Short mmCIF file of C-alpha atoms and ligand atoms in Angstrom, two decimals:
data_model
loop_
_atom_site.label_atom_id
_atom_site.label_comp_id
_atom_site.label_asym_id
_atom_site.label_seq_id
_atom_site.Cartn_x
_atom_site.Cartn_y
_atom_site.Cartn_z
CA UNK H 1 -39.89 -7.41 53.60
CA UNK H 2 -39.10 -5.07 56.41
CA UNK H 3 -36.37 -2.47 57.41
CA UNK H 4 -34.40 -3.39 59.89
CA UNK H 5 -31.48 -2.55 62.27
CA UNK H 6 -28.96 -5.21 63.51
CA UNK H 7 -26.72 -4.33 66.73
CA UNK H 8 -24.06 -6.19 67.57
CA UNK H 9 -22.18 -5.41 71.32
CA UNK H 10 -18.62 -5.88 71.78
CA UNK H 11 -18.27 -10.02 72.54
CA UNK H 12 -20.55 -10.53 69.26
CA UNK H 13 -17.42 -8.85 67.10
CA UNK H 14 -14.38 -10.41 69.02
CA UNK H 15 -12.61 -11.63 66.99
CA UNK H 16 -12.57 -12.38 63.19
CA UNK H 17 -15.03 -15.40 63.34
CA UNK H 18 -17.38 -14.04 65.00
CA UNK H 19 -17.48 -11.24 63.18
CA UNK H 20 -17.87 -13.79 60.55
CA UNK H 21 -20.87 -15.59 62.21
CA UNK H 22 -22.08 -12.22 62.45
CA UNK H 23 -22.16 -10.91 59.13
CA UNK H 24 -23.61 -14.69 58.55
CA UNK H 25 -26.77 -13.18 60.35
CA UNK H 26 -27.11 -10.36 58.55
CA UNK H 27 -26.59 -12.29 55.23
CA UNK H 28 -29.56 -14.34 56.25
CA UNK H 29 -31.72 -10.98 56.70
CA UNK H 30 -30.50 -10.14 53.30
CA UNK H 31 -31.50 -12.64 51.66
CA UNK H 32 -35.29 -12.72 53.50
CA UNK H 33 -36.21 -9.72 51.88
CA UNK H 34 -35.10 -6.85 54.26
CA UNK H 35 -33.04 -3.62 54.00
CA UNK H 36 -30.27 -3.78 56.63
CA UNK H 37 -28.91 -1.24 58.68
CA UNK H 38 -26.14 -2.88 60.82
CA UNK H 39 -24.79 -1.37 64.08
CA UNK H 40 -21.26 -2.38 65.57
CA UNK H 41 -19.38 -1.51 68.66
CA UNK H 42 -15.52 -2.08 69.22
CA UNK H 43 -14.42 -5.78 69.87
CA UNK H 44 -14.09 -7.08 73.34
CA UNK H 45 -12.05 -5.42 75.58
CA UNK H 46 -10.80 -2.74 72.97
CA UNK H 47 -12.54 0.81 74.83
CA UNK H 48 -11.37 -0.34 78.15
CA UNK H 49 -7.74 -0.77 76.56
CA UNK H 50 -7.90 2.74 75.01
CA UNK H 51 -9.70 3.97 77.86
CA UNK H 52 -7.16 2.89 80.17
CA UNK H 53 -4.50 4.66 77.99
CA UNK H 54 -5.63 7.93 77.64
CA UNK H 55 -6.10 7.19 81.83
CA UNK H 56 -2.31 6.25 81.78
CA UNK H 57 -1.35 9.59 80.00
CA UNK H 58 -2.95 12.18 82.33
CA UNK H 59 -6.12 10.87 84.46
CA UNK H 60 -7.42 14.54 84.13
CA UNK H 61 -7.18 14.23 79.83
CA UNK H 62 -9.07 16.45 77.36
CA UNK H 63 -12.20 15.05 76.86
CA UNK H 64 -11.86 15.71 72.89
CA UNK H 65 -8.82 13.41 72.73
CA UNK H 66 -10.55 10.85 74.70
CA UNK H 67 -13.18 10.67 72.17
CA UNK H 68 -10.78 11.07 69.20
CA UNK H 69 -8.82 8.30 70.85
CA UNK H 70 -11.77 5.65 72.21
CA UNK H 71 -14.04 6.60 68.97
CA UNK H 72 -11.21 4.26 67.13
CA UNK H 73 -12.89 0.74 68.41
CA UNK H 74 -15.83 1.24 66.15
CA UNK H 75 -14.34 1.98 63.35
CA UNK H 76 -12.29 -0.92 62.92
CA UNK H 77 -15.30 -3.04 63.79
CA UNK H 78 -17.14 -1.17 61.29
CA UNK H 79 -14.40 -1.94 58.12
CA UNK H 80 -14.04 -5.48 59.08
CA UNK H 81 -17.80 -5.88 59.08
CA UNK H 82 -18.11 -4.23 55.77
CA UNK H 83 -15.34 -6.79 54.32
CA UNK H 84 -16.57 -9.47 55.74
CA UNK H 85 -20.18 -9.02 54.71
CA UNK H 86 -18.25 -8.14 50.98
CA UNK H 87 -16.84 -11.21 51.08
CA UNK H 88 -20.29 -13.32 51.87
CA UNK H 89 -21.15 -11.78 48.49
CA UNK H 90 -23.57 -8.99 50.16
CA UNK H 91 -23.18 -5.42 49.38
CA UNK H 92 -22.44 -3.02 51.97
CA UNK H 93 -20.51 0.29 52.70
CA UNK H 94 -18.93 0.98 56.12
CA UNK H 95 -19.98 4.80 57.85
CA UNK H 96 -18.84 6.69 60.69
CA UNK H 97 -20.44 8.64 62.77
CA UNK H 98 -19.47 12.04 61.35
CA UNK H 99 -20.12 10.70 57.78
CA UNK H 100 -24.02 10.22 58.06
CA UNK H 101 -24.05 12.34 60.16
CA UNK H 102 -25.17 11.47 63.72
CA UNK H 103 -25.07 14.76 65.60
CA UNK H 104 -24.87 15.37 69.30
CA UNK H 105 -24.67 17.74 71.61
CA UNK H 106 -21.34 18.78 72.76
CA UNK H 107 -21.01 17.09 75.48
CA UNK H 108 -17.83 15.25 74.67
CA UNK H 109 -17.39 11.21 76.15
CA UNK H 110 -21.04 11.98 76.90
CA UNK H 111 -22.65 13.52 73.97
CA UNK H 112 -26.34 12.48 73.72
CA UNK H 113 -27.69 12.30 69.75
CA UNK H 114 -29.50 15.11 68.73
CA UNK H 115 -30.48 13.57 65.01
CA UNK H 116 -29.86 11.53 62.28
CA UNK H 117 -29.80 12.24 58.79
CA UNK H 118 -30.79 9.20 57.49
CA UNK H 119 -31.78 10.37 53.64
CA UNK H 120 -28.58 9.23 52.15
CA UNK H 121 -28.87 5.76 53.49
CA UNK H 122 -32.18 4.90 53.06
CA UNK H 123 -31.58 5.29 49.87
CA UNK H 124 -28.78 3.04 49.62
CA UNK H 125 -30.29 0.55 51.37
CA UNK H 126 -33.62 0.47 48.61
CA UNK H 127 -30.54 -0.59 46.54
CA UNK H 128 -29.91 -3.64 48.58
CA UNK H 129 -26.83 -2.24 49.89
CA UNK H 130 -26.21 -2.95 53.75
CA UNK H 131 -24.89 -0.01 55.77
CA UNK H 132 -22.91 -0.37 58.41
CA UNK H 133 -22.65 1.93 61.21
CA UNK H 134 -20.21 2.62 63.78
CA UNK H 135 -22.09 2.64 67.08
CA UNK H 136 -20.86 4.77 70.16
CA UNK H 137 -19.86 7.60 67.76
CA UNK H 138 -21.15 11.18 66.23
CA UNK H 139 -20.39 14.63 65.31
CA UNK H 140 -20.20 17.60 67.98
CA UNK H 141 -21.49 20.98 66.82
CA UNK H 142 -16.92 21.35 67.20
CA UNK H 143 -17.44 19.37 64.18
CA UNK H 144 -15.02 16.64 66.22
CA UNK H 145 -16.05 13.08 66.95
CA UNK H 146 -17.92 12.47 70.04
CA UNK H 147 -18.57 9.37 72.20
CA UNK H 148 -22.20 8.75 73.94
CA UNK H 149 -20.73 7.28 76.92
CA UNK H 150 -19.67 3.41 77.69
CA UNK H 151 -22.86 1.02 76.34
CA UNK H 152 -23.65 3.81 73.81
CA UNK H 153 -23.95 1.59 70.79
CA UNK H 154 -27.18 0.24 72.13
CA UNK H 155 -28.21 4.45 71.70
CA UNK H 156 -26.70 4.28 68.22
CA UNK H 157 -28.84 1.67 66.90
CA UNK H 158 -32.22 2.56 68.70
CA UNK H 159 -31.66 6.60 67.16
CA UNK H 160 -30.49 4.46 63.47
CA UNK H 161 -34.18 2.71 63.85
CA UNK H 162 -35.88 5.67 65.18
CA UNK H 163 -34.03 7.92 61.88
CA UNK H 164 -34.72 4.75 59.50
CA UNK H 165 -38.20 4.93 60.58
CA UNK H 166 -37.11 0.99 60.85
CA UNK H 167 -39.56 -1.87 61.92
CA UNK H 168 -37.31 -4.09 64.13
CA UNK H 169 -34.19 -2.80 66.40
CA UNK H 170 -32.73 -6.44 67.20
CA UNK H 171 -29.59 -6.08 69.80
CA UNK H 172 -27.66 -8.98 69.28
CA UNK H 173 -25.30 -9.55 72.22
CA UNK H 174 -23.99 -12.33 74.63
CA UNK H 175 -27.20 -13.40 76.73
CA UNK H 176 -30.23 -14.39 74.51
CA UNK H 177 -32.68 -12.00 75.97
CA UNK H 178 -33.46 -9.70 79.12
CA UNK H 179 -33.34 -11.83 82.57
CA UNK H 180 -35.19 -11.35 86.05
CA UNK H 181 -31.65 -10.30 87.24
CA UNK H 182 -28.15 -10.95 85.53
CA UNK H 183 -27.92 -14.29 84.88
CA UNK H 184 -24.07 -14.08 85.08
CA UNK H 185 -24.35 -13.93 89.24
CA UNK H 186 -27.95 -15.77 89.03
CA UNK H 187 -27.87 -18.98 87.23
CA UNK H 188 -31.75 -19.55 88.08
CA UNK H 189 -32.35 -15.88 86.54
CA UNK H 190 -35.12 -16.34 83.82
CA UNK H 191 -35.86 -15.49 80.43
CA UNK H 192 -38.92 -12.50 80.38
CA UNK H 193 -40.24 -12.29 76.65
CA UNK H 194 -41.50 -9.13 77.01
CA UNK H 195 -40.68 -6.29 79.24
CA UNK H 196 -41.91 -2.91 79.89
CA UNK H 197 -40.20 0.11 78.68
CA UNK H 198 -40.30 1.10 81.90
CA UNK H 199 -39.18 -1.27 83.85
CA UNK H 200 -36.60 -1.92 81.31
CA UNK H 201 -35.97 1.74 81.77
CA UNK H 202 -35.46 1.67 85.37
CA UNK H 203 -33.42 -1.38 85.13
CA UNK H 204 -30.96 0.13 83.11
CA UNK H 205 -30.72 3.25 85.44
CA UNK H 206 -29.79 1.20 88.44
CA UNK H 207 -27.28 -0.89 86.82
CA UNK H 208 -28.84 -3.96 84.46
CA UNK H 209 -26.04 -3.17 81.79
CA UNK H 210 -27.88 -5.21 79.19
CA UNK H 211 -29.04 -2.31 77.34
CA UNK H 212 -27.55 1.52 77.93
CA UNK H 213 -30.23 3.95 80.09
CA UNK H 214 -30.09 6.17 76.98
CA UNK H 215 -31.29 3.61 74.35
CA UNK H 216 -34.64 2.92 76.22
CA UNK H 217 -35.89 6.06 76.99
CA UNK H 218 -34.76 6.87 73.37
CA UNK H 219 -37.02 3.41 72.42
CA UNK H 220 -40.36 4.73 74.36
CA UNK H 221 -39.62 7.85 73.20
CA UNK H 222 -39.74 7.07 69.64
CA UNK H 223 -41.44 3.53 69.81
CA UNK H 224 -38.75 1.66 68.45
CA UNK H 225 -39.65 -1.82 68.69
CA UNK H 226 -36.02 -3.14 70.34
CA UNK H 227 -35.63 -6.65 71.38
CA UNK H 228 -32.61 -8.19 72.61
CA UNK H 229 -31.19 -11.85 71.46
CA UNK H 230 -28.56 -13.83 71.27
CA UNK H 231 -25.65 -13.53 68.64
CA UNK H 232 -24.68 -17.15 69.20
CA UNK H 233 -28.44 -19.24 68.92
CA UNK H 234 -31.50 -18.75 67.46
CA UNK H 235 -33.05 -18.69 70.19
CA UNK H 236 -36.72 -16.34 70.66
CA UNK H 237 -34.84 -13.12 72.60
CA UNK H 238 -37.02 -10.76 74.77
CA UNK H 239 -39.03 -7.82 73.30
CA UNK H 240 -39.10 -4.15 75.19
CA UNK H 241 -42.89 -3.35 74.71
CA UNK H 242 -45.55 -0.95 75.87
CA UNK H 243 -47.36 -1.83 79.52
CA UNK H 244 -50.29 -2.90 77.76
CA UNK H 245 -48.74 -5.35 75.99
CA UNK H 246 -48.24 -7.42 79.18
CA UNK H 247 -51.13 -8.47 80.45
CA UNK H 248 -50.05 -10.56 83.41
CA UNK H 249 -47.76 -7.97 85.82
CA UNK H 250 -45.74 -9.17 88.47
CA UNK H 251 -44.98 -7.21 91.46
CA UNK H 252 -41.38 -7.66 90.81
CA UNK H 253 -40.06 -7.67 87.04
CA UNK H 254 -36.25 -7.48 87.66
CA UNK H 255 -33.52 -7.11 89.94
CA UNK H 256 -30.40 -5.22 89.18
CA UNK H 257 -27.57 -4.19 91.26
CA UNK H 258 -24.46 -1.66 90.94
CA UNK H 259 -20.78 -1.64 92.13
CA UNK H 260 -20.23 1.62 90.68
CA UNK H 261 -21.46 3.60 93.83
CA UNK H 262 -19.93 5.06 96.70
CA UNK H 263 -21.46 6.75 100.05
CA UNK H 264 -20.58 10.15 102.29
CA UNK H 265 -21.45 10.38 105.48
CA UNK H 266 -21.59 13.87 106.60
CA UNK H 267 -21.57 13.91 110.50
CA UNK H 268 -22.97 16.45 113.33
CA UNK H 269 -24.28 19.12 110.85
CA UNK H 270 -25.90 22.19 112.43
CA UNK H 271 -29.74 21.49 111.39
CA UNK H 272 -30.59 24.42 110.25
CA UNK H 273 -32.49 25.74 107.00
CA UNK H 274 -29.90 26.20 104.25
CA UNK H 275 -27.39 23.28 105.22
CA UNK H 276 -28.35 20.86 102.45
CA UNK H 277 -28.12 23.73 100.08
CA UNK H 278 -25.11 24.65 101.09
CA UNK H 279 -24.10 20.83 100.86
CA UNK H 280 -25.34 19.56 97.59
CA UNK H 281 -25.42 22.92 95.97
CA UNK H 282 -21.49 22.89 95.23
CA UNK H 283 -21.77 19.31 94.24
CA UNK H 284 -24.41 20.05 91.52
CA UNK H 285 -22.24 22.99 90.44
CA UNK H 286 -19.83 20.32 89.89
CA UNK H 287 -22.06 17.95 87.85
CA UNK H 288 -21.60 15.55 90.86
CA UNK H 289 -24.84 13.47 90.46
CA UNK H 290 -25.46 12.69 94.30
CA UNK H 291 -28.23 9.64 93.61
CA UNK H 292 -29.78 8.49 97.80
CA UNK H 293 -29.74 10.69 100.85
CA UNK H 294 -30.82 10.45 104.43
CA UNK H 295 -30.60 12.89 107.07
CA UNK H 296 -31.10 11.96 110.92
CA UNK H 297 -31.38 14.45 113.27
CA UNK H 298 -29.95 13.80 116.75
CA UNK H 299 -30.85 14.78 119.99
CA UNK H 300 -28.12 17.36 120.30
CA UNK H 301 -29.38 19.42 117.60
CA UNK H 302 -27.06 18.19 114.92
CA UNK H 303 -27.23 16.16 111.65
CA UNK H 304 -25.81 13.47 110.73
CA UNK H 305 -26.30 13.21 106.39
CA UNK H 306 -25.52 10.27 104.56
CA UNK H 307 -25.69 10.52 100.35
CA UNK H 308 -24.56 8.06 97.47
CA UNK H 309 -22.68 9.15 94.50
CA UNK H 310 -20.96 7.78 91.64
CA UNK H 311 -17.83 5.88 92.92
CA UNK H 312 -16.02 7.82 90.24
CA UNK H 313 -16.94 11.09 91.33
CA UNK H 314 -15.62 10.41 94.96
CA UNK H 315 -12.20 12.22 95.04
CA UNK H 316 -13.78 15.26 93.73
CA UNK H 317 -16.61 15.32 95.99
CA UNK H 318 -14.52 14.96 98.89
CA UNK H 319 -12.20 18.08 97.83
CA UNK H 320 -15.26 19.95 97.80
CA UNK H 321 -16.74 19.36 100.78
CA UNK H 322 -13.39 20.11 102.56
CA UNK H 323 -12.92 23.56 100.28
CA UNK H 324 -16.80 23.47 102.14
CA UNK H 325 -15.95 22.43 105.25
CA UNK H 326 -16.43 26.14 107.12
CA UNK H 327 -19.65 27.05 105.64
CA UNK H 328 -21.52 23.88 106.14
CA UNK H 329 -19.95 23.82 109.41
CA UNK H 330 -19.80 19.98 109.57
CA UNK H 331 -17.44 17.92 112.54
CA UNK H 332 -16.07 14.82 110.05
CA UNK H 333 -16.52 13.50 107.01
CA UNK H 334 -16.45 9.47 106.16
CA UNK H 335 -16.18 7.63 102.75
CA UNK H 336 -16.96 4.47 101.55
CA UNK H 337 -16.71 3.06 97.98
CA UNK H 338 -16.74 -0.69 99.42
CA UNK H 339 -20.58 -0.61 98.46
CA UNK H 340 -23.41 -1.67 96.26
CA UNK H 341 -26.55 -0.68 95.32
CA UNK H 342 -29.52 -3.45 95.28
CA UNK H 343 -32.77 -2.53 93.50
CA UNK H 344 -35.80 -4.41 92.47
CA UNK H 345 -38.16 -2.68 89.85
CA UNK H 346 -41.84 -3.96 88.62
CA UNK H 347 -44.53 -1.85 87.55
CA UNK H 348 -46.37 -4.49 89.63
CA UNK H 349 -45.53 -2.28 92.72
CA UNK H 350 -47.95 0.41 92.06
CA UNK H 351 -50.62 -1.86 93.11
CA UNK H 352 -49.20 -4.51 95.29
CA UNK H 353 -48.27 -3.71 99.01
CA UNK H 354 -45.24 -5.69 101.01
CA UNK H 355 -42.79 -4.99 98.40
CA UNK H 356 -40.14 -3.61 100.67
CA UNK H 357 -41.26 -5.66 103.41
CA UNK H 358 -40.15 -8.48 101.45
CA UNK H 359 -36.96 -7.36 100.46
CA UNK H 360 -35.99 -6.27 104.03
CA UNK H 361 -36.87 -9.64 105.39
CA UNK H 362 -35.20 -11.57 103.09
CA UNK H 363 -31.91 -9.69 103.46
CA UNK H 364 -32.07 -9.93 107.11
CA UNK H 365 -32.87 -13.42 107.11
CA UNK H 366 -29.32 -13.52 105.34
CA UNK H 367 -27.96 -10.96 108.35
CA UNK H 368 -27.14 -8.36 105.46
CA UNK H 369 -26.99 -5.27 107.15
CA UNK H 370 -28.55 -2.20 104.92
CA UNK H 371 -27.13 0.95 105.02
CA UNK H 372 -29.44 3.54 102.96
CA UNK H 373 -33.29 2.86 101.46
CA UNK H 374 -34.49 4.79 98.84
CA UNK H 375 -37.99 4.51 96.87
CA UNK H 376 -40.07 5.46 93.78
CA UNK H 377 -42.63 4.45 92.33
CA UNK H 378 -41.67 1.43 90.79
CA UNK H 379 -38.71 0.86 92.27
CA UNK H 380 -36.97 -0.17 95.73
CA UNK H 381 -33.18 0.07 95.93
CA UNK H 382 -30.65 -0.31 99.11
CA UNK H 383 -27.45 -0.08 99.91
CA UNK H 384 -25.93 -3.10 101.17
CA UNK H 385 -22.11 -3.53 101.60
CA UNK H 386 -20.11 -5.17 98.46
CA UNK H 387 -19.56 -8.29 100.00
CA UNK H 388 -22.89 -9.23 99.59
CA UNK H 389 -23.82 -7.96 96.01
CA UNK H 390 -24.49 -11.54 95.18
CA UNK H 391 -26.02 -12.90 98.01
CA UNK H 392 -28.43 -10.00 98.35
CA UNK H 393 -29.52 -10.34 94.59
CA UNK H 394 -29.62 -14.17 94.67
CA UNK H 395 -31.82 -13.86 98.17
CA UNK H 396 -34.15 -11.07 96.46
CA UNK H 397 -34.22 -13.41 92.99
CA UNK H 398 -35.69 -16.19 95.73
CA UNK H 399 -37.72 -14.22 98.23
CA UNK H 400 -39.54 -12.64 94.61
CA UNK H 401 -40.60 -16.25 93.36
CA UNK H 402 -38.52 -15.29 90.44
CA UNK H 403 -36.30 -18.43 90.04
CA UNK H 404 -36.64 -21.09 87.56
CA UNK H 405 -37.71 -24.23 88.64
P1 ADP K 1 -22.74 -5.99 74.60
O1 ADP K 1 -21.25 -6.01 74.56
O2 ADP K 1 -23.36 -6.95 73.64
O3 ADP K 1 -23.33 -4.63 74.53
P2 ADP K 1 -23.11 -5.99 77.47
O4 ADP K 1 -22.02 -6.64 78.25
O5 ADP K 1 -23.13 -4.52 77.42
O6 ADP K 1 -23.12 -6.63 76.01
O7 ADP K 1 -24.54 -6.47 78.02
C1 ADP K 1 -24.82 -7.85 78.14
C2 ADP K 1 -24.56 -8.29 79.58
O8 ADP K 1 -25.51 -7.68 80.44
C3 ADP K 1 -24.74 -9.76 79.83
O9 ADP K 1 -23.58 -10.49 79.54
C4 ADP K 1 -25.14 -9.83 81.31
O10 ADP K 1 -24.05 -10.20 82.13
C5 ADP K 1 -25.50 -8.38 81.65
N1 ADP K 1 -26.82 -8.25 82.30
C6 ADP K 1 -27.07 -7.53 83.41
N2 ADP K 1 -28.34 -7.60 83.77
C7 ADP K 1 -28.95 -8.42 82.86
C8 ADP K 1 -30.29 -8.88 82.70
N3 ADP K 1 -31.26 -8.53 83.54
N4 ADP K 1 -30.56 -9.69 81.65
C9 ADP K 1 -29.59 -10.05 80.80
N5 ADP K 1 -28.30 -9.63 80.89
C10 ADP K 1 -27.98 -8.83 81.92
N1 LIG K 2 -17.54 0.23 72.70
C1 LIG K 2 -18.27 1.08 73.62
C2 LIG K 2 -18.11 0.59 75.05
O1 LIG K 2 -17.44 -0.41 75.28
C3 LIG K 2 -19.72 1.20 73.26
C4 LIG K 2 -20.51 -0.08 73.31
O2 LIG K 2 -19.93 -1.16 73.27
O3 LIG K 2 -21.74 0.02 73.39
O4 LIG K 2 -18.60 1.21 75.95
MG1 MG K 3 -23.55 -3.11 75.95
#
């Protein structure tokens, strides 16, 4: 008999039989022995519709409504799931975020969870009641709904487990585990049963969508136990677990890429102390989160500065660096969102050499010009243009030995 959490993403609730299938699974749990804490997020394709309408109303909305309006998903998903399980003869009460509560911050469509009061629901579950909890949601100190940010739900049930003190945190969803890249645009991508919480970690931050940035730095935070499977087959998913867990490391674990970034060139910039301060300074100011930079001097004296950035973010970076365009001094300024981000993690890399070597040969060998490197320690991204997203990952997934045979 264990506790357990039960996430399921957006696809997994689509429509009214799967949400059937799904409340199926839990049944099964139920009836093993285990109290059940179930996590839902909207069904497919509901937060981009009311996204898109509060986008339609005024692109430049109050970030309350938004969250008052795109809060709504879950909470349909969350009633239906409560019925449904109801009706499958298991007992179970529907919650919001505001009723547990989950409080955040106040950072409202990006509120990160401050804590859970999970008292009242532990003790429900000892009952054998299953609760079910909106994911994406909580309560601002405004005392209004807030929303973590898109993918939150994946947050929501890691800080449920984490508050539950729960064994398991299973994230049900439409792949049945973590893959060396996304299998969508990699059909020889491969299964990893376990995975660092780093890597897993870095993943996420460079665009592997499979689980939100948020919910695995919450997981090694808190040692949650998470592993992700497969609402659709029983199929053994992957488990995110500590380094020394895997005993066998490979110099690359992953590959992820993102569309969502953009790039600035700043050219012939007097290079002088001050000028990036005077550059990125107003951007920070503006919560602008300005991700790779290089800077080449020239032989005249002047810099050119090159920078990625969210591709949202780009109209409002570019009004302020023309509001900046006298005190930085700068001759033009060029934009391009036509780009995407390449990156290939493993915690392999603090001990093997050639890494990037490897990657910049095999993208050459496919004449994919890169535009910006950047580093860390376990990481190697570039910036490649968005033609070749897939290319460039299926070339890395090769030149890595990471395809299936
Ligand atoms: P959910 O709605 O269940 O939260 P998401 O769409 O957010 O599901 O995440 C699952 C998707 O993540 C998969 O359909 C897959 O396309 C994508 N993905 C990206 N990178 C990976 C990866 N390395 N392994 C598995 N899935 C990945
Ligand atoms: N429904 C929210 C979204 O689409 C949260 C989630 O699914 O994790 O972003
Ligand atoms: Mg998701």
């Amino acid at each position: 008999m264990a506790r357990i959490v039960m996430k399921f993403g957006g696809t997994s609730v689509a429509d009214l039989d799967r949400i059937r299938a799904a409340a199926g699974r839990v049944a099964r749990e139920v009836e093993a022995g285990n109290q059940v804490a179930v996590v839902v997020s909207a069904m497919a394709g509901v937060t981009n519709q009311l996204v898109g309408w509060c986008q339609s109303l005024s692109p430049l909305h109050d970030a309350r409504e938004y969250d008052a309006v795109v809060a709504t998903g879950e909470q349909v998903t969350a009633g239906l799931m409560a019925i449904a399980l109801q009706a499958q003869g298991v007992e179970a009460r529907s919650w919001q975020g505001w009723q547990i509560p989950v409080v955040t911050d106040g950072a409202h469509g990006a509120a990160r969870i401050e804590r859970i009061e999970g008292k009242g629901l532990i003790h429900r579950m000892e009952t054998g009641q299953v609760a079910v909890v909106t994911g994406f949601q909580g309560l601002g100190p405004d005392r209004r709904t807030t929303t973590l940010g898109r993918g939150g739900s994946d947050t929501s049930a890691v800080a449920l487990a984490a508050a539950l003190a729960a064994e398991r945190c299973d994230i049900y969803t439409d792949v049945d585990g973590i893959y060396t890249t996304d299998p969508r645009i990699v059909p020889k991508a491969r299964k990893l049963a376990r995975i660092t919480y780093e890597e897993m970690l870095e993943l996420a931050s460079v665009g592997a969508k499979v689980l939100q940035t948020r919910s695995v730095e919450l997981a090694m935070k808190e040692r949650v136990r998470v592993q992700v499977r497969s609402s659709f087959t029983d199929a053994p998913g992957t488990l995110v677990v500590d380094e020394d867990e895997i005993v066998e490391k490979p110099m690359v674990a992953g590959i992820a890429y993102s569309r969502d970034e953009a790039k600035i060139t700043v050219r012939s910039v007097p290079d002088r102390p001050g000028i990036a301060a005077a550059l990125f300074g107003p951007l920070a100011a503006a919560n602008v989160n300005v991700d790779m930079i290089v800077q080449n001097v020239a032989a005249d004296g002047t810099t050119d500065l090159t920078f990625t950035l969210g591709k949202a973010d780009l109209p409002r970076a570019r009004r302020l660096l023309d509001d900046a365009h006298e005190a930085i001094g700068y001759a033009e300024i060029a934009a391009d969102a036509d780009v995407a981000k390449i990156s290939v993690v493993g915690v392999g890399m603090r001990s093997h050499a050639g890494v990037a070597s490897t990657m910049f040969r095999a993208l050459a060998e496919k004449a994919i010009n890169i535009q910006v490197i950047s580093t860390s320690e376990i990481k190697v991204s570039v910036l490649v243009g968005a033609e070749y997203t897939e290319l460039a990952v299926r070339a890395l997934h090769t030149a890595y030995g990471l395809d299936v045979a």
